[in-house]
Amino acid sequence: MAPEPALLGIFPCLDDLLAALRRARKEGRRILTVFSPIHFSEIQEIVGHRPSIVRYLCLAGGILGGTSLVGLAVYAHLSFKLVTGGKPILPWVPFLVVFFEGTVLLAVVSAVAAWILKGGLPRVRLHAAYDPRFSEDRFGILLGYRGEEVEAIRGLLKEAGAEEIRDVTG
């Protein structure tokens, strides 16, 4: 699949970026990514924020860890015939500790693994549109376009106050 052509607008202040984002959203333009030196909730509100899948993978890991370790403890208890007189064959109180530890262990491991994979770490190469100024004091918006839209998007970025506009592929 060929890389999608896009225009990158670099903005000196947040207000100009937010205006460009609102206008691009209103006109139905494809916002590919937004670069910012720090987190702003206004950007997520305009672009649209989807909840992360990491929480569900953490829950699945916790359930799997708790049940599998309790299953292992039950199997070990029954296979080695650790039945003593007058006590239940499968005592539930000691298994609570095993269940808790298994839940916490696999929930944490799966959450960290999901966080690393979802975050795309380790990132060997930076995004083609990335500019080092985005880590200092500049903001950027990457808008995808199809052939005839390029001048309209260039005008949108210029009117919103972009100090630089670059054509980026990928």
PDB file of C-alpha atoms in Angstrom:
ATOM      1  CA  MET A   1       0.000   0.000   0.000  1.00  0.00           C
ATOM      2  CA  ALA A   2       1.399   3.365  -1.023  1.00  0.00           C
ATOM      3  CA  PRO A   3       1.981   5.995   1.667  1.00  0.00           C
ATOM      4  CA  GLU A   4      -0.821   8.507   1.973  1.00  0.00           C
ATOM      5  CA  PRO A   5       0.040  12.075   0.920  1.00  0.00           C
ATOM      6  CA  ALA A   6      -0.442  14.653   3.648  1.00  0.00           C
ATOM      7  CA  LEU A   7       0.210  18.276   4.504  1.00  0.00           C
ATOM      8  CA  LEU A   8       1.921  19.229   7.742  1.00  0.00           C
ATOM      9  CA  GLY A   9       1.126  22.601   9.268  1.00  0.00           C
ATOM     10  CA  ILE A  10       3.452  23.923  11.981  1.00  0.00           C
ATOM     11  CA  PHE A  11       1.901  26.390  14.419  1.00  0.00           C
ATOM     12  CA  PRO A  12       3.617  28.690  16.950  1.00  0.00           C
ATOM     13  CA  CYS A  13       0.698  28.782  19.413  1.00  0.00           C
ATOM     14  CA  LEU A  14      -2.010  26.475  20.681  1.00  0.00           C
ATOM     15  CA  ASP A  15      -4.950  28.723  19.802  1.00  0.00           C
ATOM     16  CA  ASP A  16      -4.070  28.654  16.104  1.00  0.00           C
ATOM     17  CA  LEU A  17      -3.733  24.868  16.193  1.00  0.00           C
ATOM     18  CA  LEU A  18      -7.119  24.473  17.903  1.00  0.00           C
ATOM     19  CA  ALA A  19      -8.743  26.767  15.324  1.00  0.00           C
ATOM     20  CA  ALA A  20      -7.242  24.714  12.497  1.00  0.00           C
ATOM     21  CA  LEU A  21      -8.391  21.468  14.125  1.00  0.00           C
ATOM     22  CA  ARG A  22     -11.949  22.750  14.586  1.00  0.00           C
ATOM     23  CA  ARG A  23     -12.135  23.954  11.007  1.00  0.00           C
ATOM     24  CA  ALA A  24     -10.643  20.734   9.615  1.00  0.00           C
ATOM     25  CA  ARG A  25     -13.134  18.674  11.647  1.00  0.00           C
ATOM     26  CA  LYS A  26     -16.013  20.904  10.487  1.00  0.00           C
ATOM     27  CA  GLU A  27     -15.006  20.575   6.833  1.00  0.00           C
ATOM     28  CA  GLY A  28     -14.598  16.800   7.154  1.00  0.00           C
ATOM     29  CA  ARG A  29     -10.848  16.670   6.515  1.00  0.00           C
ATOM     30  CA  ARG A  30      -8.813  13.617   7.549  1.00  0.00           C
ATOM     31  CA  ILE A  31      -6.736  14.505  10.624  1.00  0.00           C
ATOM     32  CA  LEU A  32      -3.947  11.914  10.625  1.00  0.00           C
ATOM     33  CA  THR A  33      -2.070  13.071  13.711  1.00  0.00           C
ATOM     34  CA  VAL A  34      -1.433  16.068  15.927  1.00  0.00           C
ATOM     35  CA  PHE A  35       1.992  16.899  17.357  1.00  0.00           C
ATOM     36  CA  SER A  36       2.236  18.786  20.641  1.00  0.00           C
ATOM     37  CA  PRO A  37       5.022  19.368  23.175  1.00  0.00           C
ATOM     38  CA  ILE A  38       2.647  18.594  26.078  1.00  0.00           C
ATOM     39  CA  HIS A  39      -0.776  17.009  26.574  1.00  0.00           C
ATOM     40  CA  PHE A  40      -3.854  19.186  26.014  1.00  0.00           C
ATOM     41  CA  SER A  41      -7.314  17.735  26.594  1.00  0.00           C
ATOM     42  CA  GLU A  42      -8.789  20.237  24.106  1.00  0.00           C
ATOM     43  CA  ILE A  43      -6.924  18.491  21.287  1.00  0.00           C
ATOM     44  CA  GLN A  44      -8.358  15.111  22.279  1.00  0.00           C
ATOM     45  CA  GLU A  45     -11.871  16.571  22.491  1.00  0.00           C
ATOM     46  CA  ILE A  46     -11.660  17.927  18.939  1.00  0.00           C
ATOM     47  CA  VAL A  47      -9.900  14.955  17.365  1.00  0.00           C
ATOM     48  CA  GLY A  48     -11.960  12.408  19.283  1.00  0.00           C
ATOM     49  CA  HIS A  49     -10.521  10.166  21.959  1.00  0.00           C
ATOM     50  CA  ARG A  50     -11.139   6.440  21.964  1.00  0.00           C
ATOM     51  CA  PRO A  51     -10.559   4.495  25.169  1.00  0.00           C
ATOM     52  CA  SER A  52      -7.478   2.316  25.152  1.00  0.00           C
ATOM     53  CA  ILE A  53      -7.652  -1.459  24.880  1.00  0.00           C
ATOM     54  CA  VAL A  54      -4.985  -1.787  27.590  1.00  0.00           C
ATOM     55  CA  ARG A  55      -7.571  -1.835  30.386  1.00  0.00           C
ATOM     56  CA  TYR A  56      -9.405  -4.781  28.835  1.00  0.00           C
ATOM     57  CA  LEU A  57      -6.188  -6.724  28.317  1.00  0.00           C
ATOM     58  CA  CYS A  58      -5.261  -6.059  31.947  1.00  0.00           C
ATOM     59  CA  LEU A  59      -8.653  -7.387  33.069  1.00  0.00           C
ATOM     60  CA  ALA A  60      -8.303 -10.484  30.888  1.00  0.00           C
ATOM     61  CA  GLY A  61      -4.796 -11.084  32.249  1.00  0.00           C
ATOM     62  CA  GLY A  62      -6.036 -10.769  35.825  1.00  0.00           C
ATOM     63  CA  ILE A  63      -8.897 -13.201  35.302  1.00  0.00           C
ATOM     64  CA  LEU A  64      -6.643 -15.662  33.491  1.00  0.00           C
ATOM     65  CA  GLY A  65      -3.927 -15.386  36.156  1.00  0.00           C
ATOM     66  CA  GLY A  66      -6.266 -15.861  39.104  1.00  0.00           C
ATOM     67  CA  THR A  67      -8.157 -18.791  37.659  1.00  0.00           C
ATOM     68  CA  SER A  68      -5.087 -20.561  36.277  1.00  0.00           C
ATOM     69  CA  LEU A  69      -3.170 -20.395  39.571  1.00  0.00           C
ATOM     70  CA  VAL A  70      -6.185 -21.584  41.539  1.00  0.00           C
ATOM     71  CA  GLY A  71      -6.535 -24.399  39.004  1.00  0.00           C
ATOM     72  CA  LEU A  72      -2.871 -25.260  39.474  1.00  0.00           C
ATOM     73  CA  ALA A  73      -3.256 -25.267  43.264  1.00  0.00           C
ATOM     74  CA  VAL A  74      -6.371 -27.496  43.071  1.00  0.00           C
ATOM     75  CA  TYR A  75      -4.599 -29.880  40.689  1.00  0.00           C
ATOM     76  CA  ALA A  76      -1.529 -30.075  42.950  1.00  0.00           C
ATOM     77  CA  HIS A  77      -3.696 -30.601  46.036  1.00  0.00           C
ATOM     78  CA  LEU A  78      -5.719 -33.404  44.481  1.00  0.00           C
ATOM     79  CA  SER A  79      -2.902 -35.152  42.628  1.00  0.00           C
ATOM     80  CA  PHE A  80      -0.590 -35.373  45.656  1.00  0.00           C
ATOM     81  CA  LYS A  81      -3.391 -36.540  47.980  1.00  0.00           C
ATOM     82  CA  LEU A  82      -2.863 -33.918  50.646  1.00  0.00           C
ATOM     83  CA  VAL A  83      -6.106 -34.840  52.378  1.00  0.00           C
ATOM     84  CA  THR A  84      -5.842 -34.741  56.162  1.00  0.00           C
ATOM     85  CA  GLY A  85      -8.463 -35.989  58.556  1.00  0.00           C
ATOM     86  CA  GLY A  86     -11.295 -33.647  59.472  1.00  0.00           C
ATOM     87  CA  LYS A  87     -10.378 -30.884  57.029  1.00  0.00           C
ATOM     88  CA  PRO A  88     -12.077 -30.097  53.715  1.00  0.00           C
ATOM     89  CA  ILE A  89     -10.562 -31.691  50.626  1.00  0.00           C
ATOM     90  CA  LEU A  90     -10.280 -28.319  48.873  1.00  0.00           C
ATOM     91  CA  PRO A  91      -9.935 -25.588  51.491  1.00  0.00           C
ATOM     92  CA  TRP A  92     -10.979 -22.256  50.014  1.00  0.00           C
ATOM     93  CA  VAL A  93      -9.179 -19.915  52.438  1.00  0.00           C
ATOM     94  CA  PRO A  94      -5.607 -20.752  51.343  1.00  0.00           C
ATOM     95  CA  PHE A  95      -6.702 -20.603  47.711  1.00  0.00           C
ATOM     96  CA  LEU A  96      -7.751 -16.971  48.161  1.00  0.00           C
ATOM     97  CA  VAL A  97      -4.122 -15.981  48.615  1.00  0.00           C
ATOM     98  CA  VAL A  98      -3.138 -17.921  45.487  1.00  0.00           C
ATOM     99  CA  PHE A  99      -6.032 -16.349  43.544  1.00  0.00           C
ATOM    100  CA  PHE A 100      -5.072 -12.822  44.642  1.00  0.00           C
ATOM    101  CA  GLU A 101      -1.396 -13.251  43.811  1.00  0.00           C
ATOM    102  CA  GLY A 102      -2.129 -14.807  40.415  1.00  0.00           C
ATOM    103  CA  THR A 103      -4.591 -12.064  39.558  1.00  0.00           C
ATOM    104  CA  VAL A 104      -2.194  -9.257  40.425  1.00  0.00           C
ATOM    105  CA  LEU A 105       0.806 -10.912  38.785  1.00  0.00           C
ATOM    106  CA  LEU A 106      -0.734 -11.640  35.394  1.00  0.00           C
ATOM    107  CA  ALA A 107      -2.754  -8.390  35.354  1.00  0.00           C
ATOM    108  CA  VAL A 108       0.419  -6.346  35.775  1.00  0.00           C
ATOM    109  CA  VAL A 109       2.392  -8.394  33.251  1.00  0.00           C
ATOM    110  CA  SER A 110      -0.361  -8.189  30.631  1.00  0.00           C
ATOM    111  CA  ALA A 111      -0.907  -4.464  31.257  1.00  0.00           C
ATOM    112  CA  VAL A 112       2.780  -3.692  30.780  1.00  0.00           C
ATOM    113  CA  ALA A 113       2.985  -5.871  27.651  1.00  0.00           C
ATOM    114  CA  ALA A 114      -0.159  -4.270  26.181  1.00  0.00           C
ATOM    115  CA  TRP A 115       1.101  -0.788  27.014  1.00  0.00           C
ATOM    116  CA  ILE A 116       4.413  -1.445  25.278  1.00  0.00           C
ATOM    117  CA  LEU A 117       2.811  -3.022  22.199  1.00  0.00           C
ATOM    118  CA  LYS A 118      -0.007  -0.463  21.931  1.00  0.00           C
ATOM    119  CA  GLY A 119       2.457   2.393  22.302  1.00  0.00           C
ATOM    120  CA  GLY A 120       4.557   1.040  19.455  1.00  0.00           C
ATOM    121  CA  LEU A 121       7.657   0.744  21.589  1.00  0.00           C
ATOM    122  CA  PRO A 122      10.476   0.589  20.879  1.00  0.00           C
ATOM    123  CA  ARG A 123      10.124   3.213  18.172  1.00  0.00           C
ATOM    124  CA  VAL A 124      13.166   2.789  15.968  1.00  0.00           C
ATOM    125  CA  ARG A 125      12.297   5.478  13.407  1.00  0.00           C
ATOM    126  CA  LEU A 126      10.396   8.696  14.004  1.00  0.00           C
ATOM    127  CA  HIS A 127       7.294   9.588  12.015  1.00  0.00           C
ATOM    128  CA  ALA A 128       8.159  11.058   8.596  1.00  0.00           C
ATOM    129  CA  ALA A 129       6.366  14.290   9.507  1.00  0.00           C
ATOM    130  CA  TYR A 130       8.021  14.728  12.897  1.00  0.00           C
ATOM    131  CA  ASP A 131       9.946  17.948  13.455  1.00  0.00           C
ATOM    132  CA  PRO A 132      12.241  18.360  16.509  1.00  0.00           C
ATOM    133  CA  ARG A 133      10.499  21.655  17.301  1.00  0.00           C
ATOM    134  CA  PHE A 134       7.412  19.654  18.328  1.00  0.00           C
ATOM    135  CA  SER A 135       9.310  18.639  21.468  1.00  0.00           C
ATOM    136  CA  GLU A 136      10.124  22.248  22.327  1.00  0.00           C
ATOM    137  CA  ASP A 137       7.568  24.932  21.548  1.00  0.00           C
ATOM    138  CA  ARG A 138       5.710  24.220  18.306  1.00  0.00           C
ATOM    139  CA  PHE A 139       2.491  22.399  17.426  1.00  0.00           C
ATOM    140  CA  GLY A 140       1.738  20.446  14.288  1.00  0.00           C
ATOM    141  CA  ILE A 141      -1.224  19.003  12.475  1.00  0.00           C
ATOM    142  CA  LEU A 142      -0.976  16.395   9.727  1.00  0.00           C
ATOM    143  CA  LEU A 143      -3.917  16.403   7.319  1.00  0.00           C
ATOM    144  CA  GLY A 144      -4.327  13.703   4.666  1.00  0.00           C
ATOM    145  CA  TYR A 145      -5.560  14.684   1.220  1.00  0.00           C
ATOM    146  CA  ARG A 146      -6.511  13.366  -2.181  1.00  0.00           C
ATOM    147  CA  GLY A 147      -5.240  15.070  -5.350  1.00  0.00           C
ATOM    148  CA  GLU A 148      -7.746  17.916  -5.714  1.00  0.00           C
ATOM    149  CA  GLU A 149      -7.955  18.762  -1.995  1.00  0.00           C
ATOM    150  CA  VAL A 150      -4.340  19.887  -1.591  1.00  0.00           C
ATOM    151  CA  GLU A 151      -4.914  23.607  -2.270  1.00  0.00           C
ATOM    152  CA  ALA A 152      -8.001  23.762  -0.036  1.00  0.00           C
ATOM    153  CA  ILE A 153      -6.069  22.187   2.844  1.00  0.00           C
ATOM    154  CA  ARG A 154      -3.071  24.442   2.233  1.00  0.00           C
ATOM    155  CA  GLY A 155      -5.426  27.449   2.409  1.00  0.00           C
ATOM    156  CA  LEU A 156      -7.038  26.128   5.588  1.00  0.00           C
ATOM    157  CA  LEU A 157      -3.665  25.797   7.302  1.00  0.00           C
ATOM    158  CA  LYS A 158      -2.444  29.207   6.097  1.00  0.00           C
ATOM    159  CA  GLU A 159      -5.638  30.976   7.234  1.00  0.00           C
ATOM    160  CA  ALA A 160      -5.433  29.294  10.643  1.00  0.00           C
ATOM    161  CA  GLY A 161      -1.958  30.765  11.204  1.00  0.00           C
ATOM    162  CA  ALA A 162       0.501  28.055  10.218  1.00  0.00           C
ATOM    163  CA  GLU A 163       4.013  29.443  10.047  1.00  0.00           C
ATOM    164  CA  GLU A 164       5.188  26.601   7.813  1.00  0.00           C
ATOM    165  CA  ILE A 165       3.403  24.102   5.585  1.00  0.00           C
ATOM    166  CA  ARG A 166       5.177  21.013   4.230  1.00  0.00           C
ATOM    167  CA  ASP A 167       4.079  18.227   1.922  1.00  0.00           C
ATOM    168  CA  VAL A 168       4.741  14.879   3.616  1.00  0.00           C
ATOM    169  CA  THR A 169       4.370  11.378   2.223  1.00  0.00           C
ATOM    170  CA  GLY A 170       3.739   8.626   4.765  1.00  0.00           C
TER     171      GLY A 170
END
